[in-house]
Short mmCIF file of C-alpha atoms and ligand atoms in Angstrom, two decimals:
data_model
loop_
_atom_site.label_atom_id
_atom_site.label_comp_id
_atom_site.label_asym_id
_atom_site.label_seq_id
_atom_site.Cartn_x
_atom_site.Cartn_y
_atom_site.Cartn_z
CA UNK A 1 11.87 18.16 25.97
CA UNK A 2 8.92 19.10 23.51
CA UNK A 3 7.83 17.28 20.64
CA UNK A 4 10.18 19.39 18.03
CA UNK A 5 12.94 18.81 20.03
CA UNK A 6 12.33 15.19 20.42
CA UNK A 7 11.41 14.23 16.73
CA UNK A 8 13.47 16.55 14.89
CA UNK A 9 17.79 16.17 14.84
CA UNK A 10 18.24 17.01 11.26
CA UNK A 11 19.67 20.11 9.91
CA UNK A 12 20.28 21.19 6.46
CA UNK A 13 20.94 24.47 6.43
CA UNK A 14 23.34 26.35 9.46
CA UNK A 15 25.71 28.92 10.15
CA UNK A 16 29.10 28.10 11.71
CA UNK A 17 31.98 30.41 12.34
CA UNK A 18 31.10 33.18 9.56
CA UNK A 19 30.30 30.40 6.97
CA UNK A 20 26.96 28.66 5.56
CA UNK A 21 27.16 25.13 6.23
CA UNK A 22 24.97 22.84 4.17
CA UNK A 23 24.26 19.18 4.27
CA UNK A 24 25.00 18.10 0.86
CA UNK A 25 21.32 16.51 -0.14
CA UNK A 26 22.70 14.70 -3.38
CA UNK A 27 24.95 12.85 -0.98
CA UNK A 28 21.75 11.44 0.92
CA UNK A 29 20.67 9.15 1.95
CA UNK A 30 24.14 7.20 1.23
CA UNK A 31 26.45 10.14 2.78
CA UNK A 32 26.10 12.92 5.12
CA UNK A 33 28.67 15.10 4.16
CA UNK A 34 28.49 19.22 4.52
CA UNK A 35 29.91 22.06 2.19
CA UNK A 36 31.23 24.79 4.34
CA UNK A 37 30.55 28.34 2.41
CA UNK A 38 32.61 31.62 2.45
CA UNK A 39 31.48 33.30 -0.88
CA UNK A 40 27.84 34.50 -1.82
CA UNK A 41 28.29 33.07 -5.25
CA UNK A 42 29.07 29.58 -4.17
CA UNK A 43 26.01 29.53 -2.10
CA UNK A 44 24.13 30.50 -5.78
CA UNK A 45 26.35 27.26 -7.38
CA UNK A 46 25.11 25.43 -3.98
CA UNK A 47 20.96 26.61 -4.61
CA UNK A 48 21.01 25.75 -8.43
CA UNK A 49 23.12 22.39 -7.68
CA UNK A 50 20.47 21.37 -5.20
CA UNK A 51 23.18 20.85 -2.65
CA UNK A 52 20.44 22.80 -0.60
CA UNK A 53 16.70 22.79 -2.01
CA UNK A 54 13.24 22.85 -0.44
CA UNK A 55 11.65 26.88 -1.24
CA UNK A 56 12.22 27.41 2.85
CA UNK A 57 15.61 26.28 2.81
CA UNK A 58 16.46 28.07 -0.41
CA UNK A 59 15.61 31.32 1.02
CA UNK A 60 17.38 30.67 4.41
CA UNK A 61 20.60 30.02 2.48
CA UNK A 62 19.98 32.73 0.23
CA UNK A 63 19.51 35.51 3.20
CA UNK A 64 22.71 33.80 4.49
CA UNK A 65 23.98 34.41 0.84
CA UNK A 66 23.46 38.16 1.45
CA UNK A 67 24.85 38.08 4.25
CA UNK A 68 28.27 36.74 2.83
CA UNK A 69 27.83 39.14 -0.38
CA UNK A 70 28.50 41.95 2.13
CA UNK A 71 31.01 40.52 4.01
CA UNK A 72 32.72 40.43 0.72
CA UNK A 73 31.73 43.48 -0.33
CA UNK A 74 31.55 46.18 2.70
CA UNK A 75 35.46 46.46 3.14
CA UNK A 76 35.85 47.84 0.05
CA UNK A 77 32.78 49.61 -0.49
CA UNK A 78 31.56 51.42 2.93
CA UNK A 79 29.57 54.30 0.76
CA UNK A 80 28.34 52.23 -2.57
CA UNK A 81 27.85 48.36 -1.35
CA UNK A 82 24.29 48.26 -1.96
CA UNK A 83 25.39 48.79 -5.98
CA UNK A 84 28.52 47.24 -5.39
CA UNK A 85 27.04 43.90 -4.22
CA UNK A 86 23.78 44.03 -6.75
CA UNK A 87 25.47 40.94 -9.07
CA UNK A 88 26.45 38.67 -6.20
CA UNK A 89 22.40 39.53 -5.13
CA UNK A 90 20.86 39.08 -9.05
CA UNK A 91 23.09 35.66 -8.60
CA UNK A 92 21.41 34.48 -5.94
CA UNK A 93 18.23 35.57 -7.01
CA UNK A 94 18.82 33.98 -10.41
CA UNK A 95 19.73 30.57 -8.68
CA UNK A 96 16.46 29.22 -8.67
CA UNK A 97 13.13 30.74 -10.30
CA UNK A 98 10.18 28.67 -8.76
CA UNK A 99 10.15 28.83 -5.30
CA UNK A 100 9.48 32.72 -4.03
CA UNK A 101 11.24 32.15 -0.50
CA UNK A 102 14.53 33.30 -2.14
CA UNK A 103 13.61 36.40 -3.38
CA UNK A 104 11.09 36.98 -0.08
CA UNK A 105 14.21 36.58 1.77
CA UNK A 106 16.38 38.61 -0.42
CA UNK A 107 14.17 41.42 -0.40
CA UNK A 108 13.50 41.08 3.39
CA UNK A 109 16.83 41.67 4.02
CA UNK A 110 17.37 44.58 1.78
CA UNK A 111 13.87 46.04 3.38
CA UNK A 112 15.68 45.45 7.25
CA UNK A 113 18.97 47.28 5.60
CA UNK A 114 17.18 50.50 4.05
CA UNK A 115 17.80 53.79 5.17
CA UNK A 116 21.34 52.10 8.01
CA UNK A 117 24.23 54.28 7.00
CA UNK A 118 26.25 52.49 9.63
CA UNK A 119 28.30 48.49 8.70
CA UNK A 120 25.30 46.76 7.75
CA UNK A 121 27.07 43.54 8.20
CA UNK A 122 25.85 42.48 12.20
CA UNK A 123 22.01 43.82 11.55
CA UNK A 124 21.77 41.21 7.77
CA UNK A 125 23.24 38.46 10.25
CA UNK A 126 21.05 39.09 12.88
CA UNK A 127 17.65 39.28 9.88
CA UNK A 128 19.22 36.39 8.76
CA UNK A 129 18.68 33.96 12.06
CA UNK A 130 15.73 35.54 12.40
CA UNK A 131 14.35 34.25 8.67
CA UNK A 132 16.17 30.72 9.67
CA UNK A 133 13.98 30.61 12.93
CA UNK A 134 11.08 32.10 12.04
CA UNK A 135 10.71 29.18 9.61
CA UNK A 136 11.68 26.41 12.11
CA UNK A 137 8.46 27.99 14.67
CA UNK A 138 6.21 28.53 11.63
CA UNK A 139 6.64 24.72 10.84
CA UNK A 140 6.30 23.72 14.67
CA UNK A 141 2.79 25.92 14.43
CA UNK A 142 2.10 24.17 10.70
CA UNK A 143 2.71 20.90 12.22
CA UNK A 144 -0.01 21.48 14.93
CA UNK A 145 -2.54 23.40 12.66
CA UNK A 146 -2.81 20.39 10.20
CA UNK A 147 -2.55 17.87 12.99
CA UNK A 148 -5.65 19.61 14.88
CA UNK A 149 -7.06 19.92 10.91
CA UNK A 150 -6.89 16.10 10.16
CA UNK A 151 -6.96 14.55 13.97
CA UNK A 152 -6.53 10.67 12.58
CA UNK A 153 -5.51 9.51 9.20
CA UNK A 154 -5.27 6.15 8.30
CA UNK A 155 -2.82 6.62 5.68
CA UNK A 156 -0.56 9.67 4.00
CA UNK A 157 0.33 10.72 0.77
CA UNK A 158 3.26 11.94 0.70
CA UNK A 159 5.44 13.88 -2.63
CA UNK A 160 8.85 15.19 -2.46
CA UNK A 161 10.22 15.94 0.44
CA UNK A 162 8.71 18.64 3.10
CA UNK A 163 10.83 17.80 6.15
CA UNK A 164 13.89 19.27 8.00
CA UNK A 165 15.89 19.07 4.66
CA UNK A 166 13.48 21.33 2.79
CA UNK A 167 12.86 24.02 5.75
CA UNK A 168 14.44 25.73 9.45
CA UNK A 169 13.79 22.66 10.68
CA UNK A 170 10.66 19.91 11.28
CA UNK A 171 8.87 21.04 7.80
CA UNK A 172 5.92 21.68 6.16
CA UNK A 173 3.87 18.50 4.83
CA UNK A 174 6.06 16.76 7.33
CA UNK A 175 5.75 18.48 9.60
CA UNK A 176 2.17 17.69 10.07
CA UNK A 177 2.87 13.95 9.26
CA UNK A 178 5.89 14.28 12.65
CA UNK A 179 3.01 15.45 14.42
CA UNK A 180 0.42 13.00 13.86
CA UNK A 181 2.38 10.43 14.50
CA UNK A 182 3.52 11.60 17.63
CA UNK A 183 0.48 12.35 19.18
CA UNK A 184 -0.48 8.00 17.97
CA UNK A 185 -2.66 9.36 15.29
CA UNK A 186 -1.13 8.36 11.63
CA UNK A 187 -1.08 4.50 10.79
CA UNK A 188 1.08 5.16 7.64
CA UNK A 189 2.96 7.17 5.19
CA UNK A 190 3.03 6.52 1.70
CA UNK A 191 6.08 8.39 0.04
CA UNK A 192 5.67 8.84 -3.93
CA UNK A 193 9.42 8.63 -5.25
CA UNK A 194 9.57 11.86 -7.14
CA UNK A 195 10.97 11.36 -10.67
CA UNK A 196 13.51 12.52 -11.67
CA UNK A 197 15.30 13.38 -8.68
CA UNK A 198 14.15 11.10 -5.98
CA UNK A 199 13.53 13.37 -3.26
CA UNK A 200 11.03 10.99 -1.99
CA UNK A 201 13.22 8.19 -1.95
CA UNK A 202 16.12 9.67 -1.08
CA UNK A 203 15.20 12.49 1.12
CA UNK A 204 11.88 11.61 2.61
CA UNK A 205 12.25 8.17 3.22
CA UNK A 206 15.19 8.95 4.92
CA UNK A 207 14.17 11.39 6.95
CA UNK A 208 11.31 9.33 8.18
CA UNK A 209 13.19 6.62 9.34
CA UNK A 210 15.84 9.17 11.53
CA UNK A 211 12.39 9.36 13.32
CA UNK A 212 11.30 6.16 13.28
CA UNK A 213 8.09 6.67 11.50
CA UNK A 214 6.87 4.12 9.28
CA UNK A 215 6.53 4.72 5.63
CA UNK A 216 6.56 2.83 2.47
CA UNK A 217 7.57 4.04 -0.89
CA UNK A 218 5.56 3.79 -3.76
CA UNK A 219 6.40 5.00 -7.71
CA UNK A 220 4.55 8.04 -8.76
CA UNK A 221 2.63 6.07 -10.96
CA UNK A 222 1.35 3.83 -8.43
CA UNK A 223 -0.40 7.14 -6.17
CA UNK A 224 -3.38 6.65 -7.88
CA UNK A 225 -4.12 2.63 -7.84
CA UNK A 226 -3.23 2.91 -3.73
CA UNK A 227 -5.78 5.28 -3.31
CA UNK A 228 -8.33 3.04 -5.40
CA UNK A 229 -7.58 0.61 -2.53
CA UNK A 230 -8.27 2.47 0.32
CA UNK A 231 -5.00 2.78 1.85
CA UNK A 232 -5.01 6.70 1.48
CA UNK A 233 -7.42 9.32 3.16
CA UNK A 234 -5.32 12.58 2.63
CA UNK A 235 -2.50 13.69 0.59
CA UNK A 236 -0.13 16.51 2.10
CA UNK A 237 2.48 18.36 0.28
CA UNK A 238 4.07 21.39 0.75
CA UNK A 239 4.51 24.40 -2.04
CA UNK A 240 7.32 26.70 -3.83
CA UNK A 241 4.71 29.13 -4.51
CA UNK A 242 1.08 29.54 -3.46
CA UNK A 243 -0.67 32.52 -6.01
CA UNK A 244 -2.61 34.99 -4.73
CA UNK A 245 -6.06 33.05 -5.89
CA UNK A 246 -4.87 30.02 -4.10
CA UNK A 247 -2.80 27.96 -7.07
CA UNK A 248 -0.10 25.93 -5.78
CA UNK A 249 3.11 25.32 -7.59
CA UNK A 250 5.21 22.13 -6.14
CA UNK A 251 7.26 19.58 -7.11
CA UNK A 252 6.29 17.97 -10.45
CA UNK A 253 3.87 15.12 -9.57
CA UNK A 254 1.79 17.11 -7.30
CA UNK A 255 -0.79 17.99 -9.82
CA UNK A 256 -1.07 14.94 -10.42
CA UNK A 257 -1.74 13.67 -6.76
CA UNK A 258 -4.13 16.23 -6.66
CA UNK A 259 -6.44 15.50 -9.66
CA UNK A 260 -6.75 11.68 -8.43
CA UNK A 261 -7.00 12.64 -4.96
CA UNK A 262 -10.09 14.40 -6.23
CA UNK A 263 -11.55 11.29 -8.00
CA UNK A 264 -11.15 8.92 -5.55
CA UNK A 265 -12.60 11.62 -3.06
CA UNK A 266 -9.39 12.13 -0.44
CA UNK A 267 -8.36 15.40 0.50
CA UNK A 268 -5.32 17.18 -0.42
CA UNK A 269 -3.77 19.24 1.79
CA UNK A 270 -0.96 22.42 1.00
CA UNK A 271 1.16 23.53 3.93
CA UNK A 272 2.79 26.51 3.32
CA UNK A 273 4.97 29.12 5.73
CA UNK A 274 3.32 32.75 4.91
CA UNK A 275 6.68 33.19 3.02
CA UNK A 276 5.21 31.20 0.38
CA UNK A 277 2.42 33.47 -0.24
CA UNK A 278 2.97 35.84 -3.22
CA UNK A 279 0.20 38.15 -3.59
CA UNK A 280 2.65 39.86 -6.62
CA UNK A 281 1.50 36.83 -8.82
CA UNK A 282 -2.09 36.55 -9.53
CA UNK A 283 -2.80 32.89 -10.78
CA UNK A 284 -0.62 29.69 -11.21
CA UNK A 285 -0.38 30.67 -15.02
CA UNK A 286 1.91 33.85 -14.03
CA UNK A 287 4.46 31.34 -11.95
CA UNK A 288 8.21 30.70 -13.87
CA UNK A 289 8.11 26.57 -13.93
CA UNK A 290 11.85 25.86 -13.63
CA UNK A 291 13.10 23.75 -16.48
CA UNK A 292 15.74 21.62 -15.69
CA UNK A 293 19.25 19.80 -17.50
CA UNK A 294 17.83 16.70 -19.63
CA UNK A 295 20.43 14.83 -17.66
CA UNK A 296 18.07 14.16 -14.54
CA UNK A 297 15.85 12.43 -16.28
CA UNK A 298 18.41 10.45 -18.83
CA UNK A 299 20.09 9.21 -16.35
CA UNK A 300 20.62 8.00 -12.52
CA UNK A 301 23.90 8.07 -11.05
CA UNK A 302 25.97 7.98 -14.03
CA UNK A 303 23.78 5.45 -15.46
CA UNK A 304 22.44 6.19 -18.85
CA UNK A 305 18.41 5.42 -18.89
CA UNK A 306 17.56 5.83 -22.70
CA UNK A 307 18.66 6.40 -26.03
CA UNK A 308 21.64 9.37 -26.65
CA UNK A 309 19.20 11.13 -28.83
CA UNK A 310 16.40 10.92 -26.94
CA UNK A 311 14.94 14.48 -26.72
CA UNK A 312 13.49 15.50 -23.19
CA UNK A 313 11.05 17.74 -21.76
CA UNK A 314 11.77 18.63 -17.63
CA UNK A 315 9.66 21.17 -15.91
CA UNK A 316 10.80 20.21 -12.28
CA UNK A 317 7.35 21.83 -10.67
CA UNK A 318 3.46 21.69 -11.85
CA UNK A 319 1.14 24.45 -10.81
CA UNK A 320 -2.14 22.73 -9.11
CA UNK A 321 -5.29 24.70 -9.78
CA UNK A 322 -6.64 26.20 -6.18
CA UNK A 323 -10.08 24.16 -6.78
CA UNK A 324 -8.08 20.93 -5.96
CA UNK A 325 -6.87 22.25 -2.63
CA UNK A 326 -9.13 21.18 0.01
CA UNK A 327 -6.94 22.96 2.98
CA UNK A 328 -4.16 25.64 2.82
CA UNK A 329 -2.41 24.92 5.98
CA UNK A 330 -0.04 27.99 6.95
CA UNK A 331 1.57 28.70 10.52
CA UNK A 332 -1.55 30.95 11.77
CA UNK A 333 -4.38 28.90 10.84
CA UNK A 334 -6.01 26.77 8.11
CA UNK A 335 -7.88 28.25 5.10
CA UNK A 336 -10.48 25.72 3.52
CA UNK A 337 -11.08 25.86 -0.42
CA UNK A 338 -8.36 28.89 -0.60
CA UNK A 339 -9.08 31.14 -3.11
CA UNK A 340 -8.73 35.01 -3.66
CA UNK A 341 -10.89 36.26 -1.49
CA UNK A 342 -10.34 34.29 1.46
CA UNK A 343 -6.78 34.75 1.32
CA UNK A 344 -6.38 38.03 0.97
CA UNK A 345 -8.63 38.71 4.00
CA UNK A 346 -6.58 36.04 6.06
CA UNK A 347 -3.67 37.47 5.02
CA UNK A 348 -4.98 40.96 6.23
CA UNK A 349 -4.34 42.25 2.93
CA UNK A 350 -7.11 44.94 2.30
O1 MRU B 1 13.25 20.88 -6.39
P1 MRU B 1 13.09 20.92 -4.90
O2 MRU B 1 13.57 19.69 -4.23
O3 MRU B 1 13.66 22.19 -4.31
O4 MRU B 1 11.52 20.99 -4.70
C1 MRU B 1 11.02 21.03 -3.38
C2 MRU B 1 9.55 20.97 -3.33
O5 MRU B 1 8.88 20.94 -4.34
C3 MRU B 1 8.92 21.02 -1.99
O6 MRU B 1 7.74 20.28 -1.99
C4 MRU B 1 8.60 22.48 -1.67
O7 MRU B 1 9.75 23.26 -1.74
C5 MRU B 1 7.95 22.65 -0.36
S1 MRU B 1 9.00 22.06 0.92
C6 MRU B 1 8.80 22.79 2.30
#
């Protein structure tokens, strides 16, 4: 049994009997209850309802999303279902805006399905495991390329949540933290909750302790008075969206991680599939910042937190400029200080 196998029991996204199953995340870490999917436009409801969310997850349901758009669509259309199944696809790809894995995926798919006169159904299924475990052996190779990066830490920092729920499988960010910690070389993880919708506290604590790694969680607010007292010496978090210059976009918070990270000295580290790479948008400043229902952040559970009138503001991602990043982790190597140049040659653009 290898390390993956031994650390990592938690699925999020699968496919069971010609349906997407998906752990139901806003259940967690209470309930772990699964929607079983037949219809591409449900999976859409599921991606926007962050029943499934994490950019590698999104695009593995979404390329199973396809997948069930044809199946819906071929039998009736054997000549025309490329235009006959383009809404169910601009639903999907409308679900979510920040995270680029759904549309990589989306257009992956249609790329494998060019030109095949034939059903198209079995070769989108077979694309689609292949995106699902592509991911799950590009976060195995993440994990070990930031581990070998960072050898020891003392102590993690930690946003959203990187980990099984958010990928294939193992993660991003966690990834590297499962791997550490394995090999006996991470004394602690410090989880920042993630206002508004807890994904630290919910997700990432939770996720932690199915693998018996130690972790405390801390408020957002309190990232930048625990690295004052010496408790942190690198911050990890994954990305929706790294630009071709090197800006990240991720979860809102990170930004912030990142400028006090740089003040008190610690290194931040981005760990990112290649999936997450979009050369197609320049800078952070071209990336669509999802804005999200006032509800997450005027409430919890039902639970009003303010005044009825109180007007909101909710971007649910911040972009973090590439001079912040100290290490680009991705599944075939590390890239230090990222930026245009260094990407595009490592991504073997030119
Ligand atoms: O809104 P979410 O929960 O989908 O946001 C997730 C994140 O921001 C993650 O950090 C990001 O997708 C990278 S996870 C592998």
């Amino acid at each position: 049994m290898n390390t993956s196998e031994r650390r990592d029991s938690i699925r999020a996204v699968m496919w069971q009997e010609n349906s997407l199953v998906l752990l139901d995340q806003r259940k967690l870490p209470h309930k772990k209850s699964y929607l079983k999917i037949t219809r591409s436009d449900d999976v859409a409801r599921a991606i926007f309802n962050m029943v499934v969310r994490g950019a590698p997850a999104i695009g593995i349901a979404a390329a199973y999303g396809y997948v069930l758009a044809l199946y819906e669509v071929y039998p009736g259309h054997q000549k025309d279902w490329r235009t006959a199944m383009q809404p169910k696809v601009n639903n999907l790809l409308a679900s979510r805006p920040t995270a680029v894995n759904l549309k990589w995926a989306v257009e992956r798919l249609q790329n494998r399905l060019d030109g095949i006169d034939d059903d198209p159904c079995k070769l989108a299924l077979h694309e689609a495991h292949a995106i699902a475990r592509e991911d799950f052996e590009a976060n195995i190779a993440m994990g070990r390329n930031g581990a070998d990066y960072i050898q020891y830490s003392k102590g993690i920092l930690t946003h959203c949540n990187t980990g099984s729920l958010a990928t294939g499988g193992f993660g991003t960010a966690l990834g590297v933290i499962r791997t550490l910690a394995e090999r006996g070389n991470l004394e602690s993880v410090y989880a920042s909750e993630t206002r508004p919708w807890l994904q630290g506290s919910r997700l990432t604590v939770w996720e932690l302790q199915q693998d018996n790694i130690p972790s405390r969680l801390i408020t957002d607010s309190a990232a930048a008075s625990v690295m004052h007292a010496g408790k942190i010496d690198w911050v990890l978090i994954g990305a929706d969206r790294v630009a071709a210059n090197g800006d990240v976009a991720n979860k809102i918070g990170s930004y912030s991680h990142a400028v006090n990270a740089r003040y008190h000295g610690i290194k931040f580290m981005v760990v990112a599939p290649f999936s997450t790479i979009d050369l197609d948008t320049k800078t952070g400043s071209e990336i669509e910042i999802e804005d999200r229902d006032s509800i997450e952040l005027t409430s919890i559970a039902g639970q009003s937190l303010t005044t009825e009138s109180a007007q909101t503001y909710n971007p649910v991602f911040d972009v973090t400029p590439a001079e912040l990043v100290s290490v680009l982790v991705t599944e075939r190597g590390v890239i230090e200080a990222p930026d245009e140049v260094k990407i595009r040659i490592f991504l073997g653009a030119d």
